[in-house]
């Protein structure tokens, strides 16, 4: 039977619950256990698909087409286990399902309430499908004390009583701030956070305390005393230089040992952290460095491109170089010459996005890369803008555009109204709701034998994850290929372009999918590894 670890957070948000969950899962996995990670999100959105990246950060997409919280990306990168739509749920989805049942009469006239109906739905979600796992790590989003999180905290409190004895452990992540004027770390925020947690009936077994300097033994004793945990269960979570240092760091602080001890497990095998030590050794001992410009629309919040920045780091690991990221708002290139910003970079990456804002800047970035032979990597929207740039500036069709920006005489990019997924035909209308109506999840693609893309992948058949509504129009394929932009990857039915590449350029690739979603530190995505390799070559020329 699976054992459950519930990870909650207090004091402030953004302390790293997702990373802590992922790191703990990775270390338990390194001990030989089968681990599953799940995320409970208290917001009312059904999923994060319609939320602004500048508010919520990246939307992570699974193979089965779920739009999820970005923490699921951490889970995948740290454990290698592919997440799915049953690993993330929101208040919105729970209420949507309950209201649908109430309208059907499933509750037989009963008054539908938060307790027991909402809490029962949360518990059913947490317990579902865990038969094959040794440990299920459940992260509760938000911070203890948030009103929207109360049903989730109540649900995991109930589970602590309903599961067999020694089947549930509570880890509470808090902050221990350093006050310069006092010259000391302060325990009071953690004490108050734990008091709030205890007031709703949850007694934490372990405190994971984030801090920027070692916690004195006297403060550990104080936290243990006032928070009612063992002294050994006060684990310091020191700041580290890379998130990939976290699994080893938390293991060395004893986090996994204390979790196992809380379950009464004292004979667990030691973890094999060899792969993690190799990753961190490569990160901390690079043999060179490259500068990569990310020309995007949401650069004000780096979490909007979390998987992307991590995949570039993985490409650096594969080539044993440090990757320096230069974040550039694409709107700048709509009013300024890109040259002063890009002339000293070794690679240009234009990521995904929605809407017309900043699109001309992305087009100008693609033009600069094409003319100056700088390695270019266009992802989703970045591929589409590269195609529009090519039609405008190499084929001379200045009216080339996307229907996403409004009516156009030359729709190089247009909205998809139908496509095939498996054996089913998917249909969409331009007037459909925005949520969940994109081409989402894993789709296969056929690569042209002998193309750069096929050489990079080492195969002519691939599967990658998508998240988009618009597609490059194949009516412009002949025009584009006549001007050096090869359609080197297509959907198996030959209708949807998946990869384009310039045959007259050192490294210029655009992809309609999101390869960053499948990259991992110990298994860098081949496109990112190749892109960073090309950037290394460019660095020798600049």
mmCIF file of C-alpha atoms in Angstrom, residues 241-533:
data_model
loop_
_atom_site.group_PDB
_atom_site.id
_atom_site.type_symbol
_atom_site.label_atom_id
_atom_site.label_comp_id
_atom_site.label_asym_id
_atom_site.label_seq_id
_atom_site.Cartn_x
_atom_site.Cartn_y
_atom_site.Cartn_z
ATOM 1 C CA UNK A 241 23.571 27.898 -6.617
ATOM 2 C CA UNK A 242 21.494 25.558 -8.808
ATOM 3 C CA UNK A 243 18.179 23.788 -8.346
ATOM 4 C CA UNK A 244 19.964 20.578 -9.331
ATOM 5 C CA UNK A 245 21.987 20.826 -6.123
ATOM 6 C CA UNK A 246 18.790 20.438 -4.105
ATOM 7 C CA UNK A 247 18.361 16.617 -4.086
ATOM 8 C CA UNK A 248 21.879 16.011 -2.770
ATOM 9 C CA UNK A 249 21.690 18.997 -0.390
ATOM 10 C CA UNK A 250 18.399 17.881 1.154
ATOM 11 C CA UNK A 251 19.646 14.313 1.448
ATOM 12 C CA UNK A 252 22.766 15.489 3.250
ATOM 13 C CA UNK A 253 20.576 17.505 5.633
ATOM 14 C CA UNK A 254 18.591 14.341 6.358
ATOM 15 C CA UNK A 255 15.209 15.122 4.796
ATOM 16 C CA UNK A 256 14.619 11.695 3.279
ATOM 17 C CA UNK A 257 15.938 9.971 6.412
ATOM 18 C CA UNK A 258 13.452 11.862 8.583
ATOM 19 C CA UNK A 259 10.567 11.122 6.209
ATOM 20 C CA UNK A 260 11.349 7.418 6.314
ATOM 21 C CA UNK A 261 11.757 7.509 10.099
ATOM 22 C CA UNK A 262 8.345 9.166 10.415
ATOM 23 C CA UNK A 263 6.919 6.150 8.595
ATOM 24 C CA UNK A 264 8.834 3.824 10.905
ATOM 25 C CA UNK A 265 11.189 2.726 8.117
ATOM 26 C CA UNK A 266 14.718 2.266 9.460
ATOM 27 C CA UNK A 267 16.176 -0.298 7.043
ATOM 28 C CA UNK A 268 15.819 1.572 3.729
ATOM 29 C CA UNK A 269 18.641 1.115 1.191
ATOM 30 C CA UNK A 270 21.047 4.032 0.794
ATOM 31 C CA UNK A 271 20.301 6.258 -2.200
ATOM 32 C CA UNK A 272 22.411 6.050 -5.343
ATOM 33 C CA UNK A 273 22.923 9.714 -6.181
ATOM 34 C CA UNK A 274 25.652 9.153 -8.770
ATOM 35 C CA UNK A 275 23.616 10.639 -11.627
ATOM 36 C CA UNK A 276 22.847 13.767 -9.603
ATOM 37 C CA UNK A 277 26.459 14.243 -8.585
ATOM 38 C CA UNK A 278 27.494 13.995 -12.252
ATOM 39 C CA UNK A 279 24.948 16.664 -13.174
ATOM 40 C CA UNK A 280 26.124 19.065 -10.470
ATOM 41 C CA UNK A 281 29.785 18.381 -11.234
ATOM 42 C CA UNK A 282 29.174 19.335 -14.873
ATOM 43 C CA UNK A 283 27.229 22.437 -13.846
ATOM 44 C CA UNK A 284 29.870 23.710 -11.449
ATOM 45 C CA UNK A 285 32.908 22.904 -13.598
ATOM 46 C CA UNK A 286 32.085 24.137 -17.120
ATOM 47 C CA UNK A 287 34.760 24.243 -19.786
ATOM 48 C CA UNK A 288 33.411 27.367 -21.465
ATOM 49 C CA UNK A 289 30.364 29.569 -21.741
ATOM 50 C CA UNK A 290 27.884 30.794 -24.321
ATOM 51 C CA UNK A 291 25.475 33.726 -24.391
ATOM 52 C CA UNK A 292 21.914 32.992 -25.476
ATOM 53 C CA UNK A 293 19.348 35.727 -26.112
ATOM 54 C CA UNK A 294 15.742 34.813 -25.340
ATOM 55 C CA UNK A 295 13.535 37.233 -27.262
ATOM 56 C CA UNK A 296 10.112 36.830 -25.679
ATOM 57 C CA UNK A 297 6.900 38.551 -24.649
ATOM 58 C CA UNK A 298 6.794 37.558 -20.984
ATOM 59 C CA UNK A 299 10.374 38.202 -19.935
ATOM 60 C CA UNK A 300 9.204 40.205 -16.913
ATOM 61 C CA UNK A 301 8.510 36.910 -15.114
ATOM 62 C CA UNK A 302 11.173 34.279 -15.707
ATOM 63 C CA UNK A 303 8.832 31.500 -14.499
ATOM 64 C CA UNK A 304 6.834 32.086 -17.701
ATOM 65 C CA UNK A 305 9.672 30.241 -19.475
ATOM 66 C CA UNK A 306 10.710 27.865 -16.678
ATOM 67 C CA UNK A 307 11.018 24.665 -18.713
ATOM 68 C CA UNK A 308 12.750 26.623 -21.466
ATOM 69 C CA UNK A 309 15.472 28.043 -19.241
ATOM 70 C CA UNK A 310 15.990 24.628 -17.637
ATOM 71 C CA UNK A 311 16.241 22.928 -21.040
ATOM 72 C CA UNK A 312 18.939 25.432 -22.050
ATOM 73 C CA UNK A 313 20.784 24.573 -18.837
ATOM 74 C CA UNK A 314 20.490 20.903 -19.804
ATOM 75 C CA UNK A 315 21.960 21.748 -23.206
ATOM 76 C CA UNK A 316 24.863 23.334 -21.351
ATOM 77 C CA UNK A 317 25.291 20.186 -19.246
ATOM 78 C CA UNK A 318 25.386 18.084 -22.430
ATOM 79 C CA UNK A 319 28.183 20.286 -23.807
ATOM 80 C CA UNK A 320 29.802 21.052 -20.460
ATOM 81 C CA UNK A 321 29.448 24.802 -20.862
ATOM 82 C CA UNK A 322 27.773 27.505 -18.816
ATOM 83 C CA UNK A 323 24.744 29.018 -20.545
ATOM 84 C CA UNK A 324 24.276 32.726 -19.861
ATOM 85 C CA UNK A 325 20.729 33.845 -20.604
ATOM 86 C CA UNK A 326 19.968 37.359 -21.811
ATOM 87 C CA UNK A 327 16.246 38.079 -21.503
ATOM 88 C CA UNK A 328 15.027 40.616 -24.087
ATOM 89 C CA UNK A 329 11.498 41.965 -24.398
ATOM 90 C CA UNK A 330 10.552 41.445 -28.049
ATOM 91 C CA UNK A 331 8.689 44.771 -28.136
ATOM 92 C CA UNK A 332 12.055 46.549 -27.966
ATOM 93 C CA UNK A 333 12.869 45.286 -31.464
ATOM 94 C CA UNK A 334 9.702 46.880 -32.827
ATOM 95 C CA UNK A 335 11.197 50.326 -32.270
ATOM 96 C CA UNK A 336 14.945 49.706 -32.045
ATOM 97 C CA UNK A 337 17.599 48.012 -34.177
ATOM 98 C CA UNK A 338 18.251 44.491 -32.795
ATOM 99 C CA UNK A 339 21.972 44.645 -33.664
ATOM 100 C CA UNK A 340 23.244 46.352 -30.476
ATOM 101 C CA UNK A 341 21.410 43.755 -28.393
ATOM 102 C CA UNK A 342 22.272 40.666 -30.454
ATOM 103 C CA UNK A 343 25.651 41.235 -32.055
ATOM 104 C CA UNK A 344 27.557 39.577 -29.198
ATOM 105 C CA UNK A 345 25.239 36.653 -28.486
ATOM 106 C CA UNK A 346 26.026 33.137 -29.674
ATOM 107 C CA UNK A 347 22.450 31.986 -30.169
ATOM 108 C CA UNK A 348 18.955 33.464 -30.419
ATOM 109 C CA UNK A 349 15.889 31.667 -29.100
ATOM 110 C CA UNK A 350 12.374 32.935 -29.808
ATOM 111 C CA UNK A 351 9.856 31.083 -27.609
ATOM 112 C CA UNK A 352 6.107 30.565 -27.737
ATOM 113 C CA UNK A 353 3.485 33.203 -27.092
ATOM 114 C CA UNK A 354 -0.010 34.348 -27.939
ATOM 115 C CA UNK A 355 -1.293 37.487 -29.637
ATOM 116 C CA UNK A 356 0.143 40.199 -31.848
ATOM 117 C CA UNK A 357 1.978 42.168 -29.151
ATOM 118 C CA UNK A 358 5.722 41.830 -29.654
ATOM 119 C CA UNK A 359 5.354 39.709 -32.791
ATOM 120 C CA UNK A 360 7.192 42.149 -35.069
ATOM 121 C CA UNK A 361 10.093 42.157 -32.627
ATOM 122 C CA UNK A 362 10.288 38.375 -32.872
ATOM 123 C CA UNK A 363 10.186 38.608 -36.665
ATOM 124 C CA UNK A 364 13.065 41.094 -36.567
ATOM 125 C CA UNK A 365 15.038 38.789 -34.268
ATOM 126 C CA UNK A 366 14.580 35.931 -36.755
ATOM 127 C CA UNK A 367 15.667 38.214 -39.605
ATOM 128 C CA UNK A 368 18.819 39.222 -37.719
ATOM 129 C CA UNK A 369 19.680 35.560 -37.065
ATOM 130 C CA UNK A 370 19.119 34.665 -40.716
ATOM 131 C CA UNK A 371 21.222 37.505 -42.112
ATOM 132 C CA UNK A 372 24.048 37.269 -39.565
ATOM 133 C CA UNK A 373 24.286 33.443 -39.503
ATOM 134 C CA UNK A 374 23.614 33.354 -35.745
ATOM 135 C CA UNK A 375 22.145 30.042 -34.502
ATOM 136 C CA UNK A 376 18.380 30.445 -34.260
ATOM 137 C CA UNK A 377 15.883 28.297 -32.379
ATOM 138 C CA UNK A 378 12.208 29.162 -32.876
ATOM 139 C CA UNK A 379 9.716 27.344 -30.685
ATOM 140 C CA UNK A 380 5.991 27.305 -31.545
ATOM 141 C CA UNK A 381 5.253 31.021 -32.098
ATOM 142 C CA UNK A 382 8.983 31.443 -32.776
ATOM 143 C CA UNK A 383 8.739 29.025 -35.707
ATOM 144 C CA UNK A 384 5.680 30.815 -37.063
ATOM 145 C CA UNK A 385 7.391 34.214 -36.915
ATOM 146 C CA UNK A 386 10.442 32.774 -38.701
ATOM 147 C CA UNK A 387 8.168 31.580 -41.514
ATOM 148 C CA UNK A 388 6.440 34.956 -41.790
ATOM 149 C CA UNK A 389 9.861 36.661 -41.831
ATOM 150 C CA UNK A 390 11.011 34.393 -44.647
ATOM 151 C CA UNK A 391 7.930 35.020 -46.784
ATOM 152 C CA UNK A 392 8.159 38.766 -46.218
ATOM 153 C CA UNK A 393 11.868 39.269 -46.661
ATOM 154 C CA UNK A 394 13.115 36.460 -48.930
ATOM 155 C CA UNK A 395 10.005 35.856 -51.050
ATOM 156 C CA UNK A 396 9.071 39.542 -51.113
ATOM 157 C CA UNK A 397 5.446 39.084 -49.999
ATOM 158 C CA UNK A 398 5.263 41.998 -47.575
ATOM 159 C CA UNK A 399 1.640 41.337 -46.591
ATOM 160 C CA UNK A 400 2.491 37.927 -45.119
ATOM 161 C CA UNK A 401 1.022 37.595 -41.632
ATOM 162 C CA UNK A 402 -0.986 35.417 -39.246
ATOM 163 C CA UNK A 403 -4.761 35.317 -38.903
ATOM 164 C CA UNK A 404 -4.122 35.463 -35.153
ATOM 165 C CA UNK A 405 -3.381 39.155 -35.720
ATOM 166 C CA UNK A 406 -6.501 39.801 -37.811
ATOM 167 C CA UNK A 407 -7.648 39.337 -41.438
ATOM 168 C CA UNK A 408 -4.770 39.102 -43.926
ATOM 169 C CA UNK A 409 -4.390 38.606 -47.669
ATOM 170 C CA UNK A 410 -1.439 36.262 -47.160
ATOM 171 C CA UNK A 411 -2.117 34.007 -44.136
ATOM 172 C CA UNK A 412 1.224 32.241 -43.719
ATOM 173 C CA UNK A 413 -0.102 31.204 -40.306
ATOM 174 C CA UNK A 414 -3.758 30.353 -39.708
ATOM 175 C CA UNK A 415 -6.024 28.880 -37.053
ATOM 176 C CA UNK A 416 -6.518 25.123 -37.057
ATOM 177 C CA UNK A 417 -10.081 23.874 -37.332
ATOM 178 C CA UNK A 418 -9.414 20.138 -37.477
ATOM 179 C CA UNK A 419 -6.630 17.645 -36.905
ATOM 180 C CA UNK A 420 -6.181 13.998 -36.047
ATOM 181 C CA UNK A 421 -5.312 12.619 -32.622
ATOM 182 C CA UNK A 422 -4.886 8.873 -32.632
ATOM 183 C CA UNK A 423 -7.892 7.488 -34.468
ATOM 184 C CA UNK A 424 -10.102 10.493 -33.765
ATOM 185 C CA UNK A 425 -10.664 13.732 -35.637
ATOM 186 C CA UNK A 426 -10.528 16.847 -33.461
ATOM 187 C CA UNK A 427 -12.707 19.789 -34.561
ATOM 188 C CA UNK A 428 -12.496 23.407 -33.417
ATOM 189 C CA UNK A 429 -14.142 26.691 -34.361
ATOM 190 C CA UNK A 430 -12.577 30.161 -34.028
ATOM 191 C CA UNK A 431 -15.413 31.055 -31.639
ATOM 192 C CA UNK A 432 -14.787 28.142 -29.222
ATOM 193 C CA UNK A 433 -13.889 28.877 -25.611
ATOM 194 C CA UNK A 434 -10.162 29.440 -25.129
ATOM 195 C CA UNK A 435 -9.674 26.863 -22.376
ATOM 196 C CA UNK A 436 -8.558 23.421 -23.503
ATOM 197 C CA UNK A 437 -9.266 23.991 -27.204
ATOM 198 C CA UNK A 438 -5.711 23.931 -28.518
ATOM 199 C CA UNK A 439 -3.738 21.093 -30.043
ATOM 200 C CA UNK A 440 -2.477 19.765 -26.729
ATOM 201 C CA UNK A 441 -0.201 16.916 -25.728
ATOM 202 C CA UNK A 442 1.986 14.457 -27.586
ATOM 203 C CA UNK A 443 1.723 14.062 -31.370
ATOM 204 C CA UNK A 444 3.988 12.098 -33.722
ATOM 205 C CA UNK A 445 5.982 13.656 -36.541
ATOM 206 C CA UNK A 446 7.817 12.258 -39.560
ATOM 207 C CA UNK A 447 11.215 13.766 -40.330
ATOM 208 C CA UNK A 448 12.890 14.080 -43.708
ATOM 209 C CA UNK A 449 15.724 11.601 -43.938
ATOM 210 C CA UNK A 450 19.079 13.378 -44.180
ATOM 211 C CA UNK A 451 17.747 16.633 -42.732
ATOM 212 C CA UNK A 452 19.491 18.365 -39.844
ATOM 213 C CA UNK A 453 16.504 17.575 -37.618
ATOM 214 C CA UNK A 454 16.676 13.856 -38.419
ATOM 215 C CA UNK A 455 20.438 13.863 -37.772
ATOM 216 C CA UNK A 456 19.925 15.584 -34.395
ATOM 217 C CA UNK A 457 17.242 13.144 -33.288
ATOM 218 C CA UNK A 458 18.953 10.111 -34.784
ATOM 219 C CA UNK A 459 15.607 8.919 -36.134
ATOM 220 C CA UNK A 460 12.923 9.943 -38.613
ATOM 221 C CA UNK A 461 9.957 9.377 -36.287
ATOM 222 C CA UNK A 462 9.479 11.416 -33.137
ATOM 223 C CA UNK A 463 6.774 12.367 -30.642
ATOM 224 C CA UNK A 464 6.640 15.818 -29.049
ATOM 225 C CA UNK A 465 4.219 17.865 -26.951
ATOM 226 C CA UNK A 466 2.136 20.684 -28.424
ATOM 227 C CA UNK A 467 0.210 23.691 -27.150
ATOM 228 C CA UNK A 468 -1.083 26.001 -29.876
ATOM 229 C CA UNK A 469 -4.102 27.017 -31.937
ATOM 230 C CA UNK A 470 -2.405 28.292 -35.087
ATOM 231 C CA UNK A 471 -0.434 26.430 -37.733
ATOM 232 C CA UNK A 472 1.917 27.311 -40.574
ATOM 233 C CA UNK A 473 -0.075 27.213 -43.812
ATOM 234 C CA UNK A 474 1.259 24.512 -46.154
ATOM 235 C CA UNK A 475 0.041 26.564 -49.132
ATOM 236 C CA UNK A 476 3.246 28.558 -48.643
ATOM 237 C CA UNK A 477 5.500 25.505 -48.459
ATOM 238 C CA UNK A 478 6.789 25.807 -52.036
ATOM 239 C CA UNK A 479 7.519 29.499 -51.584
ATOM 240 C CA UNK A 480 9.388 28.895 -48.348
ATOM 241 C CA UNK A 481 11.382 25.915 -49.601
ATOM 242 C CA UNK A 482 12.312 27.809 -52.756
ATOM 243 C CA UNK A 483 13.853 30.404 -50.455
ATOM 244 C CA UNK A 484 15.860 27.988 -48.320
ATOM 245 C CA UNK A 485 13.420 27.062 -45.530
ATOM 246 C CA UNK A 486 12.947 23.280 -45.656
ATOM 247 C CA UNK A 487 9.881 21.634 -44.104
ATOM 248 C CA UNK A 488 11.910 18.861 -42.477
ATOM 249 C CA UNK A 489 9.203 17.533 -40.158
ATOM 250 C CA UNK A 490 5.517 16.974 -40.856
ATOM 251 C CA UNK A 491 2.588 15.272 -39.163
ATOM 252 C CA UNK A 492 2.232 11.651 -40.373
ATOM 253 C CA UNK A 493 -0.644 12.653 -42.676
ATOM 254 C CA UNK A 494 1.529 15.384 -44.227
ATOM 255 C CA UNK A 495 -0.891 18.201 -43.370
ATOM 256 C CA UNK A 496 0.705 19.946 -40.387
ATOM 257 C CA UNK A 497 4.248 21.371 -40.422
ATOM 258 C CA UNK A 498 6.241 20.351 -37.343
ATOM 259 C CA UNK A 499 9.832 21.454 -38.115
ATOM 260 C CA UNK A 500 11.392 23.919 -40.524
ATOM 261 C CA UNK A 501 15.112 24.485 -41.010
ATOM 262 C CA UNK A 502 17.275 26.693 -43.203
ATOM 263 C CA UNK A 503 19.506 24.763 -45.563
ATOM 264 C CA UNK A 504 21.675 27.849 -46.148
ATOM 265 C CA UNK A 505 22.443 28.571 -42.496
ATOM 266 C CA UNK A 506 24.819 27.110 -39.871
ATOM 267 C CA UNK A 507 21.926 26.295 -37.481
ATOM 268 C CA UNK A 508 18.407 27.642 -37.986
ATOM 269 C CA UNK A 509 15.527 25.477 -36.770
ATOM 270 C CA UNK A 510 11.904 26.215 -35.935
ATOM 271 C CA UNK A 511 9.600 23.684 -34.288
ATOM 272 C CA UNK A 512 5.834 23.856 -33.802
ATOM 273 C CA UNK A 513 6.002 21.807 -30.601
ATOM 274 C CA UNK A 514 7.602 22.455 -27.200
ATOM 275 C CA UNK A 515 10.716 20.281 -26.862
ATOM 276 C CA UNK A 516 11.643 21.961 -23.572
ATOM 277 C CA UNK A 517 8.818 20.058 -21.860
ATOM 278 C CA UNK A 518 10.632 16.732 -22.260
ATOM 279 C CA UNK A 519 14.189 17.791 -21.417
ATOM 280 C CA UNK A 520 15.826 16.541 -18.208
ATOM 281 C CA UNK A 521 19.184 17.267 -16.560
ATOM 282 C CA UNK A 522 20.333 13.667 -16.950
ATOM 283 C CA UNK A 523 18.738 13.361 -20.427
ATOM 284 C CA UNK A 524 19.042 16.730 -22.234
ATOM 285 C CA UNK A 525 16.726 17.141 -25.209
ATOM 286 C CA UNK A 526 18.713 16.585 -28.429
ATOM 287 C CA UNK A 527 17.544 19.863 -29.998
ATOM 288 C CA UNK A 528 18.775 21.891 -27.024
ATOM 289 C CA UNK A 529 22.042 19.959 -26.879
ATOM 290 C CA UNK A 530 22.579 20.634 -30.601
ATOM 291 C CA UNK A 531 21.584 24.304 -30.309
ATOM 292 C CA UNK A 532 24.101 24.900 -27.509
ATOM 293 C CA UNK A 533 26.738 23.022 -29.505
#
